[in-house]
Coordinates of C-alpha atoms in Angstrom, one line a residue:
Chain A
X673 CA 31.3 21.6 -37.7
X674 CA 33.5 24.6 -39.3
X675 CA 31.9 27.7 -39.8
X676 CA 33.1 30.8 -42.0
X677 CA 32.1 33.9 -40.3
X678 CA 31.6 37.3 -42.0
X679 CA 30.8 40.7 -40.3
X680 CA 30.0 44.0 -42.4
X681 CA 27.5 45.9 -40.3
X682 CA 29.4 49.0 -40.0
X683 CA 32.9 50.3 -40.5
X684 CA 34.8 47.1 -39.8
X685 CA 35.4 44.1 -42.3
X686 CA 35.9 41.1 -40.2
X687 CA 36.1 37.3 -41.2
X688 CA 37.1 34.2 -39.2
X689 CA 36.8 30.4 -39.1
X690 CA 35.4 28.7 -36.0
X691 CA 35.5 25.0 -35.4
X692 CA 32.9 23.3 -32.9
X693 CA 35.7 21.1 -32.1
X694 CA 38.8 22.9 -32.4
X695 CA 37.6 26.4 -31.4
X696 CA 38.7 29.8 -33.3
X697 CA 41.0 28.5 -36.1
X698 CA 41.8 32.0 -37.8
X699 CA 40.2 35.7 -37.7
X700 CA 41.2 39.1 -39.7
X701 CA 39.7 42.4 -39.4
X702 CA 40.1 45.4 -41.8
X703 CA 39.3 48.6 -40.0
X704 CA 37.9 51.5 -41.9
X705 CA 38.3 54.1 -39.2
X706 CA 40.8 56.0 -41.0
X707 CA 38.6 56.1 -44.3
X708 CA 35.8 57.8 -42.3
X709 CA 38.0 59.9 -39.7
X710 CA 38.2 63.0 -42.2
X711 CA 34.4 63.3 -42.5
X712 CA 33.7 63.0 -38.7
X713 CA 31.8 59.9 -38.8
X714 CA 30.9 56.7 -41.0
X715 CA 30.0 57.7 -44.4
X716 CA 27.6 54.5 -45.4
X717 CA 28.1 54.7 -49.0
X718 CA 32.3 54.6 -48.8
X719 CA 31.6 51.9 -46.1
X720 CA 29.9 49.7 -48.3
X721 CA 32.4 50.3 -51.4
X722 CA 35.2 49.5 -49.0
X723 CA 33.6 46.4 -47.6
X724 CA 33.2 45.0 -51.3
X725 CA 36.7 45.7 -52.0
X726 CA 38.4 44.2 -48.7
X727 CA 35.9 41.2 -48.0
X728 CA 36.8 38.7 -50.6
X729 CA 40.6 39.0 -50.0
X730 CA 40.0 38.6 -46.4
X731 CA 38.0 35.4 -46.7
X732 CA 40.7 34.0 -48.8
X733 CA 43.5 34.8 -46.6
X734 CA 41.4 33.3 -43.5
X735 CA 40.8 30.0 -45.4
X736 CA 44.5 30.0 -46.2
X737 CA 45.4 30.7 -42.5
X738 CA 43.1 28.2 -41.1
X739 CA 43.8 25.6 -43.8
X740 CA 39.9 25.4 -44.7
X741 CA 40.2 25.2 -48.3
X742 CA 37.5 22.4 -48.9
X743 CA 36.5 21.7 -45.2
X744 CA 33.9 24.4 -44.5
X745 CA 30.4 23.3 -43.3
X746 CA 28.7 26.4 -43.5
X747 CA 28.5 30.3 -44.0
X748 CA 27.5 32.8 -41.4
X749 CA 27.2 36.5 -42.1
X750 CA 25.9 39.6 -39.8
X751 CA 22.3 40.2 -41.2
X752 CA 21.5 43.0 -38.9
X753 CA 21.4 45.5 -37.1
X754 CA 23.6 47.8 -39.0
X755 CA 23.9 49.8 -42.2
X756 CA 21.9 48.4 -45.1
X757 CA 24.4 49.0 -47.8
X758 CA 27.2 47.3 -45.7
X759 CA 25.1 44.5 -44.5
X760 CA 24.1 43.7 -48.2
X761 CA 27.8 43.2 -49.1
X762 CA 28.5 40.6 -46.5
X763 CA 25.1 38.8 -47.1
X764 CA 25.6 38.7 -51.0
X765 CA 29.1 37.5 -50.7
X766 CA 28.5 35.1 -47.9
X767 CA 24.9 33.8 -49.3
X768 CA 26.4 33.4 -52.7
X769 CA 29.6 31.4 -51.2
X770 CA 27.5 28.9 -49.5
X771 CA 25.3 28.4 -52.6
X772 CA 28.5 27.7 -54.7
X773 CA 30.2 25.4 -52.4
X774 CA 26.6 23.8 -51.7
X775 CA 26.4 24.6 -48.2
X776 CA 24.0 25.9 -45.6
X777 CA 24.4 29.5 -44.7
X778 CA 23.0 31.7 -41.7
X779 CA 22.2 35.2 -41.1
X780 CA 23.2 36.1 -37.6
X781 CA 22.2 39.1 -35.0
X782 CA 25.1 41.4 -34.7
X783 CA 24.2 41.6 -31.2
X784 CA 24.0 38.1 -30.4
X785 CA 27.5 37.8 -31.9
X786 CA 28.6 40.3 -29.0
X787 CA 26.5 38.6 -26.3
X788 CA 28.2 35.3 -27.2
X789 CA 31.9 36.6 -27.9
X790 CA 33.1 35.5 -24.3
X791 CA 32.5 32.1 -25.4
X792 CA 35.4 32.3 -27.5
X793 CA 37.6 32.6 -24.2
X794 CA 39.1 29.9 -22.0
X795 CA 36.5 30.1 -19.2
X796 CA 33.3 31.0 -20.7
X797 CA 30.4 32.0 -18.6
X798 CA 27.7 29.6 -18.1
X799 CA 23.9 30.4 -19.1
X800 CA 22.0 32.3 -17.4
X801 CA 24.0 35.5 -17.3
X802 CA 23.3 39.4 -17.3
X803 CA 24.8 41.1 -20.3
X804 CA 25.8 44.5 -20.6
X805 CA 26.2 45.6 -24.2
X806 CA 28.2 48.7 -24.5
X807 CA 29.0 50.5 -27.9
X808 CA 29.0 53.2 -30.1
X809 CA 25.7 52.0 -31.4
X810 CA 24.2 50.3 -28.3
X811 CA 23.7 50.5 -24.5
X812 CA 21.6 47.5 -23.5
X813 CA 21.3 45.4 -20.2
X814 CA 20.1 41.9 -21.4
X815 CA 19.2 38.6 -19.5
X816 CA 20.6 35.6 -21.3
X817 CA 19.1 32.3 -20.7
X818 CA 20.5 30.3 -23.4
X819 CA 21.3 30.7 -27.2
X820 CA 18.3 32.8 -28.5
X821 CA 16.8 33.2 -25.1
X822 CA 16.9 37.0 -24.5
X823 CA 15.2 39.5 -22.4
X824 CA 15.8 43.0 -22.9
X825 CA 15.7 44.7 -19.3
X826 CA 16.8 48.2 -20.2
X827 CA 18.5 50.1 -23.0
X828 CA 19.4 53.7 -23.9
X829 CA 16.7 55.9 -24.7
X830 CA 18.9 58.1 -26.9
X831 CA 22.5 58.2 -27.4
X832 CA 24.6 55.0 -26.8
X833 CA 27.4 55.4 -24.3
X834 CA 30.3 55.1 -26.8
X835 CA 28.1 57.4 -29.0
X836 CA 28.1 59.9 -26.2
X837 CA 31.8 59.5 -25.7
X838 CA 32.6 60.0 -29.3
X839 CA 30.3 63.2 -29.7
X840 CA 31.6 64.5 -26.4
X841 CA 35.1 64.1 -27.6
X842 CA 34.2 65.8 -30.6
X843 CA 33.0 68.6 -28.7
X844 CA 36.2 69.1 -26.7
X845 CA 37.9 69.2 -30.1
X846 CA 39.4 65.6 -29.5
X847 CA 38.5 64.4 -33.2
X848 CA 36.8 61.3 -34.6
X849 CA 36.1 58.7 -32.9
X850 CA 37.4 60.5 -30.1
X851 CA 36.0 58.2 -27.2
X852 CA 39.4 56.5 -26.5
X853 CA 41.1 59.6 -26.5
X854 CA 38.5 61.3 -24.2
X855 CA 39.0 58.2 -21.7
X856 CA 42.8 59.0 -21.8
X857 CA 42.8 62.6 -21.4
X858 CA 40.3 61.9 -18.4
X859 CA 43.0 60.2 -16.5
X860 CA 44.7 63.7 -16.2
X861 CA 41.6 65.3 -15.1
X862 CA 41.0 66.4 -11.5
X863 CA 38.3 64.5 -9.8
X864 CA 35.5 66.4 -8.5
X865 CA 35.9 69.7 -10.0
X866 CA 33.2 69.4 -12.1
X867 CA 30.1 66.9 -11.4
X868 CA 27.8 65.5 -14.0
X869 CA 24.4 64.3 -13.2
X870 CA 24.2 60.4 -13.4
X871 CA 21.0 60.2 -15.7
X872 CA 18.0 58.1 -14.8
X873 CA 19.3 56.6 -11.5
X874 CA 17.0 58.5 -9.2
X875 CA 14.0 56.7 -10.5
X876 CA 13.5 52.7 -10.9
X877 CA 14.1 51.0 -14.2
X878 CA 17.0 50.0 -16.0
X879 CA 16.9 52.3 -19.1
X880 CA 19.8 55.0 -20.0
X881 CA 20.2 58.3 -21.1
X882 CA 23.0 59.9 -22.2
X883 CA 22.8 62.7 -24.3
X884 CA 22.3 65.1 -21.5
X885 CA 25.5 64.3 -20.2
X886 CA 26.9 65.5 -23.6
X887 CA 25.0 68.6 -23.4
X888 CA 26.2 69.1 -19.7
X889 CA 29.8 68.7 -21.2
X890 CA 29.2 71.2 -23.8
X891 CA 27.6 73.8 -21.8
X892 CA 30.9 73.7 -19.2
X893 CA 33.3 73.7 -21.8
X894 CA 31.5 76.9 -23.9
X895 CA 31.7 78.8 -20.6
X896 CA 35.7 78.0 -20.0
X897 CA 36.8 77.9 -23.5
X898 CA 37.5 81.7 -23.6
X899 CA 39.7 81.5 -20.2
X900 CA 42.5 79.6 -21.9
X901 CA 42.3 76.9 -18.9
X902 CA 44.1 73.8 -20.3
X903 CA 43.2 71.9 -17.5
X904 CA 39.4 72.3 -17.9
X905 CA 39.3 70.0 -21.0
X906 CA 41.0 66.9 -18.7
X907 CA 38.6 68.1 -16.0
X908 CA 35.3 67.6 -18.0
X909 CA 36.7 64.4 -19.7
X910 CA 36.9 63.3 -16.2
X911 CA 33.7 64.2 -14.9
X912 CA 31.9 62.9 -18.1
X913 CA 33.5 59.6 -18.0
X914 CA 33.0 59.3 -14.3
X915 CA 29.5 60.1 -14.8
X916 CA 28.9 57.5 -17.5
X917 CA 30.6 54.7 -16.0
X918 CA 28.8 55.4 -12.3
X919 CA 25.6 55.4 -14.1
X920 CA 26.6 51.9 -16.0
X921 CA 27.7 50.5 -12.8
X922 CA 24.6 51.7 -10.9
X923 CA 22.0 50.0 -13.6
X924 CA 24.1 46.9 -13.7
X925 CA 24.0 46.3 -9.8
X926 CA 20.0 47.0 -10.2
X927 CA 19.8 44.4 -12.7
X928 CA 21.8 41.9 -10.8
X929 CA 19.6 42.6 -8.0
X930 CA 16.5 42.5 -9.9
X931 CA 17.3 39.0 -11.6
X932 CA 19.7 37.2 -8.9
X933 CA 22.1 36.4 -11.6
X934 CA 25.6 35.8 -10.5
X935 CA 27.0 36.1 -13.9
X936 CA 28.0 39.5 -15.8
X937 CA 29.0 39.5 -19.5
X938 CA 30.3 42.8 -20.6
X939 CA 30.7 43.2 -24.5
X940 CA 31.0 46.1 -27.0
X941 CA 33.6 48.5 -27.4
X942 CA 33.0 50.6 -24.6
X943 CA 33.7 47.4 -22.6
X944 CA 37.6 48.1 -23.4
X945 CA 37.5 51.1 -21.0
X946 CA 39.7 50.4 -17.9
X947 CA 37.7 52.6 -15.5
X948 CA 34.4 50.8 -16.5
X949 CA 36.1 47.5 -16.1
X950 CA 37.6 48.6 -12.5
X951 CA 33.9 49.7 -11.5
X952 CA 32.6 46.6 -12.6
X953 CA 35.1 44.4 -10.5
X954 CA 34.4 46.4 -7.3
X955 CA 30.7 46.1 -8.0
X956 CA 30.8 42.3 -8.8
X957 CA 33.0 41.5 -5.6
X958 CA 30.6 43.2 -3.6
X959 CA 27.7 41.3 -5.0
X960 CA 29.5 37.9 -5.1
X961 CA 29.3 38.0 -8.9
X962 CA 31.8 37.1 -11.5
X963 CA 32.5 39.5 -14.6
X964 CA 33.4 38.2 -18.0
X965 CA 34.7 40.0 -21.1
X966 CA 35.9 38.8 -24.6
X967 CA 39.5 39.5 -25.3
X968 CA 40.0 43.3 -26.2
X969 CA 40.1 42.7 -29.9
X970 CA 36.7 41.1 -30.0
X971 CA 35.0 43.7 -27.9
X972 CA 34.6 45.6 -31.0
X973 CA 33.1 44.4 -34.3
X974 CA 34.8 41.0 -35.5
X975 CA 34.1 37.9 -37.8
X976 CA 35.0 35.6 -34.9
X977 CA 31.8 36.3 -32.8
X978 CA 29.5 35.9 -36.0
X979 CA 31.3 32.6 -36.9
X980 CA 30.6 31.5 -33.3
X981 CA 26.9 32.7 -33.1
X982 CA 26.5 31.1 -36.8
X983 CA 27.9 27.7 -35.7
X984 CA 25.5 27.7 -32.6
X985 CA 22.7 28.5 -35.0
X986 CA 23.6 26.1 -37.7
X987 CA 23.8 23.4 -35.0
X988 CA 20.4 24.1 -33.9
X989 CA 19.2 23.7 -37.5
X990 CA 18.5 27.5 -38.5
X991 CA 19.4 28.1 -42.2
X992 CA 18.8 31.1 -44.5
X993 CA 16.9 30.6 -47.8
X994 CA 18.7 31.7 -51.2
X995 CA 16.4 34.5 -50.8
X996 CA 18.9 36.6 -48.5
X997 CA 18.0 39.5 -46.8
X998 CA 19.7 42.4 -44.6
X999 CA 17.7 43.8 -41.8
X1000 CA 19.3 46.9 -40.6
X1001 CA 16.7 47.3 -37.5
X1002 CA 16.0 44.1 -36.1
X1003 CA 15.3 44.0 -32.0
X1004 CA 17.3 41.4 -30.4
X1005 CA 14.0 39.8 -28.6
X1006 CA 12.8 39.0 -32.0
X1007 CA 15.1 36.1 -32.3
X1008 CA 13.5 34.4 -29.3
X1009 CA 10.4 33.8 -31.6
X1010 CA 12.3 32.2 -34.4
X1011 CA 13.3 29.2 -32.0
Chain B
X340 CA 30.0 22.7 -73.6
X341 CA 30.5 26.4 -72.3
X342 CA 28.4 27.1 -69.4
X343 CA 28.2 31.1 -68.5
X344 CA 25.8 32.5 -65.8
X345 CA 25.3 36.2 -65.9
X346 CA 23.5 38.5 -63.3
X347 CA 22.4 42.2 -63.6
X348 CA 20.8 44.3 -60.8
X349 CA 21.9 47.7 -61.9
X350 CA 18.4 49.1 -62.3
X351 CA 15.1 48.3 -60.8
X352 CA 15.2 45.2 -63.2
X353 CA 16.5 42.1 -61.5
X354 CA 17.7 39.4 -64.2
X355 CA 19.7 36.3 -64.8
X356 CA 20.7 34.4 -67.6
X357 CA 22.4 30.9 -68.5
X358 CA 24.3 30.0 -71.5
X359 CA 24.7 26.5 -72.2
X360 CA 26.4 25.6 -75.3
X361 CA 24.2 27.3 -77.8
X362 CA 21.1 27.6 -75.6
X363 CA 20.0 30.6 -73.9
X364 CA 17.5 30.7 -70.7
X365 CA 16.9 33.7 -68.9
X366 CA 15.0 35.1 -66.1
X367 CA 13.9 38.8 -65.6
X368 CA 11.4 40.7 -63.0
X369 CA 10.8 44.3 -62.1
X370 CA 11.8 44.4 -58.9
X371 CA 12.7 47.4 -56.8
X372 CA 14.3 46.9 -53.8
X373 CA 13.9 43.0 -54.2
X374 CA 17.2 42.0 -55.8
X375 CA 18.7 40.3 -52.8
X376 CA 15.5 38.2 -52.3
X377 CA 15.4 37.3 -56.2
X378 CA 18.8 37.1 -57.6
X379 CA 19.8 33.7 -56.2
X380 CA 16.8 31.9 -56.5
X381 CA 16.5 32.9 -60.1
X382 CA 20.1 31.6 -60.7
X383 CA 19.4 28.3 -58.6
X384 CA 16.0 27.7 -60.9
X385 CA 18.0 28.4 -64.2
X386 CA 21.1 25.7 -63.0
X387 CA 18.4 23.4 -61.9
X388 CA 16.7 23.1 -65.3
X389 CA 19.8 22.9 -67.0
X390 CA 20.9 20.1 -64.5
X391 CA 23.8 22.2 -63.4
X392 CA 25.4 23.0 -59.9
X393 CA 27.8 26.2 -59.6
X394 CA 30.9 24.4 -59.7
X395 CA 30.2 23.2 -63.1
X396 CA 30.2 27.0 -64.7
X397 CA 33.0 28.2 -66.8
X398 CA 32.4 31.8 -65.8
X399 CA 30.1 34.1 -63.7
X400 CA 29.5 37.6 -65.4
X401 CA 27.8 40.7 -63.9
X402 CA 26.6 44.0 -64.9
X403 CA 29.3 46.2 -63.0
X404 CA 27.7 49.3 -63.9
X405 CA 27.3 52.2 -63.9
X406 CA 23.8 52.1 -62.1
X407 CA 22.1 52.1 -58.7
X408 CA 25.0 51.9 -56.2
X409 CA 23.2 49.1 -54.0
X410 CA 22.1 47.1 -57.1
X411 CA 25.6 47.1 -58.3
X412 CA 27.0 45.6 -55.3
X413 CA 24.4 42.7 -55.1
X414 CA 25.2 41.5 -58.4
X415 CA 28.9 42.0 -57.8
X416 CA 28.9 40.5 -54.5
X417 CA 26.9 37.2 -55.8
X418 CA 29.3 37.1 -58.5
X419 CA 32.5 37.3 -56.4
X420 CA 31.0 34.4 -54.1
X421 CA 30.2 32.3 -57.0
X422 CA 33.6 32.8 -58.8
X423 CA 35.4 32.3 -55.2
X424 CA 33.2 28.8 -54.5
X425 CA 33.6 27.6 -57.9
X426 CA 37.3 29.0 -58.7
X427 CA 35.9 30.3 -61.8
X428 CA 36.7 33.6 -63.5
X429 CA 34.4 36.5 -63.2
X430 CA 33.5 39.0 -65.8
X431 CA 32.7 42.4 -65.0
X432 CA 30.4 43.8 -67.9
X433 CA 29.5 47.4 -68.5
X434 CA 25.6 48.2 -68.2
X435 CA 25.6 50.5 -70.7
X436 CA 27.3 48.1 -73.2
X437 CA 24.8 45.6 -72.2
X438 CA 22.0 48.1 -73.3
X439 CA 23.9 49.2 -76.4
X440 CA 24.3 45.2 -77.3
X441 CA 20.9 44.5 -76.7
X442 CA 19.8 47.5 -78.9
X443 CA 22.1 46.4 -82.0
X444 CA 20.5 42.9 -82.0
X445 CA 16.8 44.0 -81.6
X446 CA 17.0 47.0 -83.9
X447 CA 19.9 46.1 -86.2
X448 CA 21.7 49.2 -85.8
X449 CA 25.4 49.9 -85.9
X450 CA 26.0 52.9 -83.7
X451 CA 24.1 53.4 -80.3
X452 CA 24.0 55.8 -77.5
X453 CA 23.2 54.2 -74.3
X454 CA 22.4 56.5 -71.4
X455 CA 20.9 55.9 -68.0
X456 CA 19.4 58.1 -65.2
X457 CA 22.0 59.0 -62.7
X458 CA 19.8 60.8 -60.8
X459 CA 21.1 64.4 -59.3
X460 CA 20.5 66.0 -62.5
X461 CA 23.0 63.8 -64.3
X462 CA 23.3 61.0 -66.7
X463 CA 25.6 58.0 -67.2
X464 CA 26.2 57.6 -70.9
X465 CA 28.4 56.1 -73.7
X466 CA 28.8 56.0 -77.6
X467 CA 28.9 52.1 -78.8
X468 CA 29.6 50.9 -82.3
X469 CA 29.0 47.3 -83.5
X470 CA 32.2 45.5 -84.6
X471 CA 32.5 43.1 -87.5
X472 CA 31.5 40.1 -85.0
X473 CA 28.3 41.9 -84.0
X474 CA 29.7 42.8 -80.7
X475 CA 29.4 46.5 -79.4
X476 CA 32.7 48.6 -78.4
X477 CA 32.6 51.6 -76.6
X478 CA 34.0 54.8 -78.3
X479 CA 36.1 57.2 -76.2
X480 CA 35.0 56.1 -72.7
X481 CA 31.8 56.1 -70.5
X482 CA 31.0 59.4 -68.9
X483 CA 29.0 60.8 -66.2
X484 CA 27.7 64.3 -67.2
X485 CA 25.0 66.8 -67.2
X486 CA 22.3 66.0 -69.8
X487 CA 23.3 69.0 -71.8
X488 CA 26.9 67.7 -72.1
X489 CA 25.8 64.5 -73.9
X490 CA 27.9 64.7 -77.2
X491 CA 25.8 63.9 -80.0
X492 CA 27.9 65.5 -82.7
X493 CA 30.3 62.7 -82.6
X494 CA 28.0 60.3 -84.4
X495 CA 29.5 59.9 -87.9
X496 CA 26.2 59.3 -89.5
X497 CA 22.7 60.4 -88.7
X498 CA 21.4 57.0 -88.5
X499 CA 21.8 55.6 -84.9
X500 CA 20.3 54.5 -82.0
X501 CA 19.3 55.8 -78.6
X502 CA 18.6 53.4 -75.7
X503 CA 18.4 53.6 -71.8
X504 CA 16.3 55.1 -68.8
X505 CA 17.5 58.7 -69.3
X506 CA 14.9 60.0 -71.6
X507 CA 11.9 60.3 -69.1
X508 CA 13.9 62.1 -66.7
X509 CA 15.6 64.5 -69.0
X510 CA 13.0 65.5 -71.9
X511 CA 15.4 68.0 -73.3
X512 CA 18.1 65.5 -74.1
X513 CA 15.5 63.0 -75.4
X514 CA 14.2 65.8 -77.9
X515 CA 17.9 66.7 -78.8
X516 CA 18.5 63.0 -79.6
X517 CA 15.3 62.7 -81.6
X518 CA 16.3 65.6 -83.6
X519 CA 19.9 64.5 -84.3
X520 CA 19.3 60.7 -84.8
X521 CA 15.6 61.2 -86.6
X522 CA 14.4 58.6 -83.9
X523 CA 12.5 58.5 -80.6
X524 CA 15.0 57.2 -78.1
X525 CA 13.9 54.1 -76.6
X526 CA 13.2 53.2 -72.9
X527 CA 15.4 49.9 -71.9
X528 CA 16.7 48.8 -68.8
X529 CA 19.7 46.5 -68.9
X530 CA 19.4 42.6 -68.9
X531 CA 21.5 40.0 -67.9
X532 CA 20.5 38.0 -71.3
X533 CA 22.3 41.2 -73.1
X534 CA 25.3 40.4 -71.0
X535 CA 25.9 36.9 -72.5
X536 CA 27.3 37.9 -76.0
X537 CA 29.8 40.4 -74.3
X538 CA 30.7 38.0 -71.5
X539 CA 31.4 35.2 -74.0
X540 CA 33.8 37.5 -76.1
X541 CA 35.5 38.9 -73.0
X542 CA 36.1 35.2 -71.8
X543 CA 37.8 34.4 -75.0
X544 CA 39.9 37.3 -74.9
X545 CA 41.2 36.2 -71.6
X546 CA 39.3 39.1 -69.9
X547 CA 38.2 37.1 -66.7
X548 CA 39.2 38.2 -63.5
X549 CA 39.4 36.9 -60.0
X550 CA 36.5 37.0 -57.2
X551 CA 38.8 39.8 -55.5
X552 CA 39.3 41.8 -58.5
X553 CA 35.9 41.7 -59.7
X554 CA 34.3 45.3 -58.6
X555 CA 31.8 47.6 -59.5
X556 CA 32.3 50.6 -62.2
X557 CA 30.3 53.3 -60.4
X558 CA 31.4 56.3 -62.4
X559 CA 30.1 58.8 -59.7
X560 CA 32.9 58.8 -57.1
X561 CA 32.2 61.8 -55.6
X562 CA 29.5 60.8 -52.9
X563 CA 30.1 63.0 -50.0
X564 CA 31.7 66.4 -49.0
X565 CA 34.6 66.5 -46.6
X566 CA 34.1 68.6 -43.4

């Protein structure tokens, strides 16, 4: 079964072709980051307009690159969660393309795509596994027992980890999206000069809270800003990053303990963070667990994960009617009842 | 026999029409925020009744705007998908021209002001004239402006029609139009059926575009403020 996958939930237009026999055949991504950077955040209307301009040329290119003209068996597109206008572009083009071809279509949950992204790699994890989903939009710990068998163990009660990175970077004057720049700056920071709290680690449970860390960074920065201390910025970045990563690692260990699982999948944009990877490697070694990541380019939004998840869904017989939808808010666990 | 599918979701109205030779079938429904749900089932019903599949279409036309941003993208996205799948040209048709075309056919007029409520205290508008073939053509260009800036002096005769959705939102404009034209402006929403004569003409003139080139015309391009 060969599936065309379309991702337009936020500010990346992603298209890919996945074949259940031959694996991933082609994938392309157009990032709108530069478009939104000058506004300091994603402007939904501009995102929707740009998706509509870029999507069809990308589809044509991916079909050509994978020699798939006339060989597609179904179309998958991200149905949610995400920006409604952006989602509707992918859904309109994807659903009508399938109709025109006389093929089935399926609407994919964006987070299911991220959870299953490591399945595109050479040594994919077996079910069941624990998944840590860390991006600009989400911070969740999920027990995955199979396709569509998800139990949410914990999530952020306020900012997502990636969002906290970007917001803190903005407060420190590192621009937008400044998460990666903050991580880079943290490398130059002096360990231990500042220590920020590890939120919600002192009490039981697997939820996260990151908005307080952002405030801690801001307060420290404001106290030092006038003192022309060039080292302060890097030291704050270091303290912030260390606090976020420690918190993520503490909750991962707790979740592995609680579930008894021995496989940990880490996905989402923040999973590219090198210090996070080191912390989780150390943790898994001590725990006798194995950590799985998608390749770096599939840590962030992409069409490949949507093509893969869509293929799994279509093989299970799931299909979207001609009445298509975008679901901007869509708890992952709602997928379980649709089995 | 020529087969053209037209789609319009530029306003709260969701509509589809199918031309098969000389026969026209159409579907239309008042459906705020339900365009995604209704558009393809409507199109499928029209094609099924005609015994057609999307691949047997010769072209797909869509209301390219101006109008509701999200609505424009739904019809445009669907038209792109159909054009790509069936390897046929897409025809972007002005929503204002479609309003004017429907008006000259309904009221047998020569000149039309088509105006849509653009929200934010503005209107989308254009002046249209019927040509010898009975097809409307835009005069000057389409505009986005304050209702006070809608130029009525450019109408050469005192006999002209005004159609669209701008009237209820901007009573002062409605009043000005009535004084200048001697007629009460008519409330109308653009319909896919009215795209057909314009789409047929555009196709004959070789104005079809590829799926990738089929895009909305928003008119309002200032949608945010830089920090």
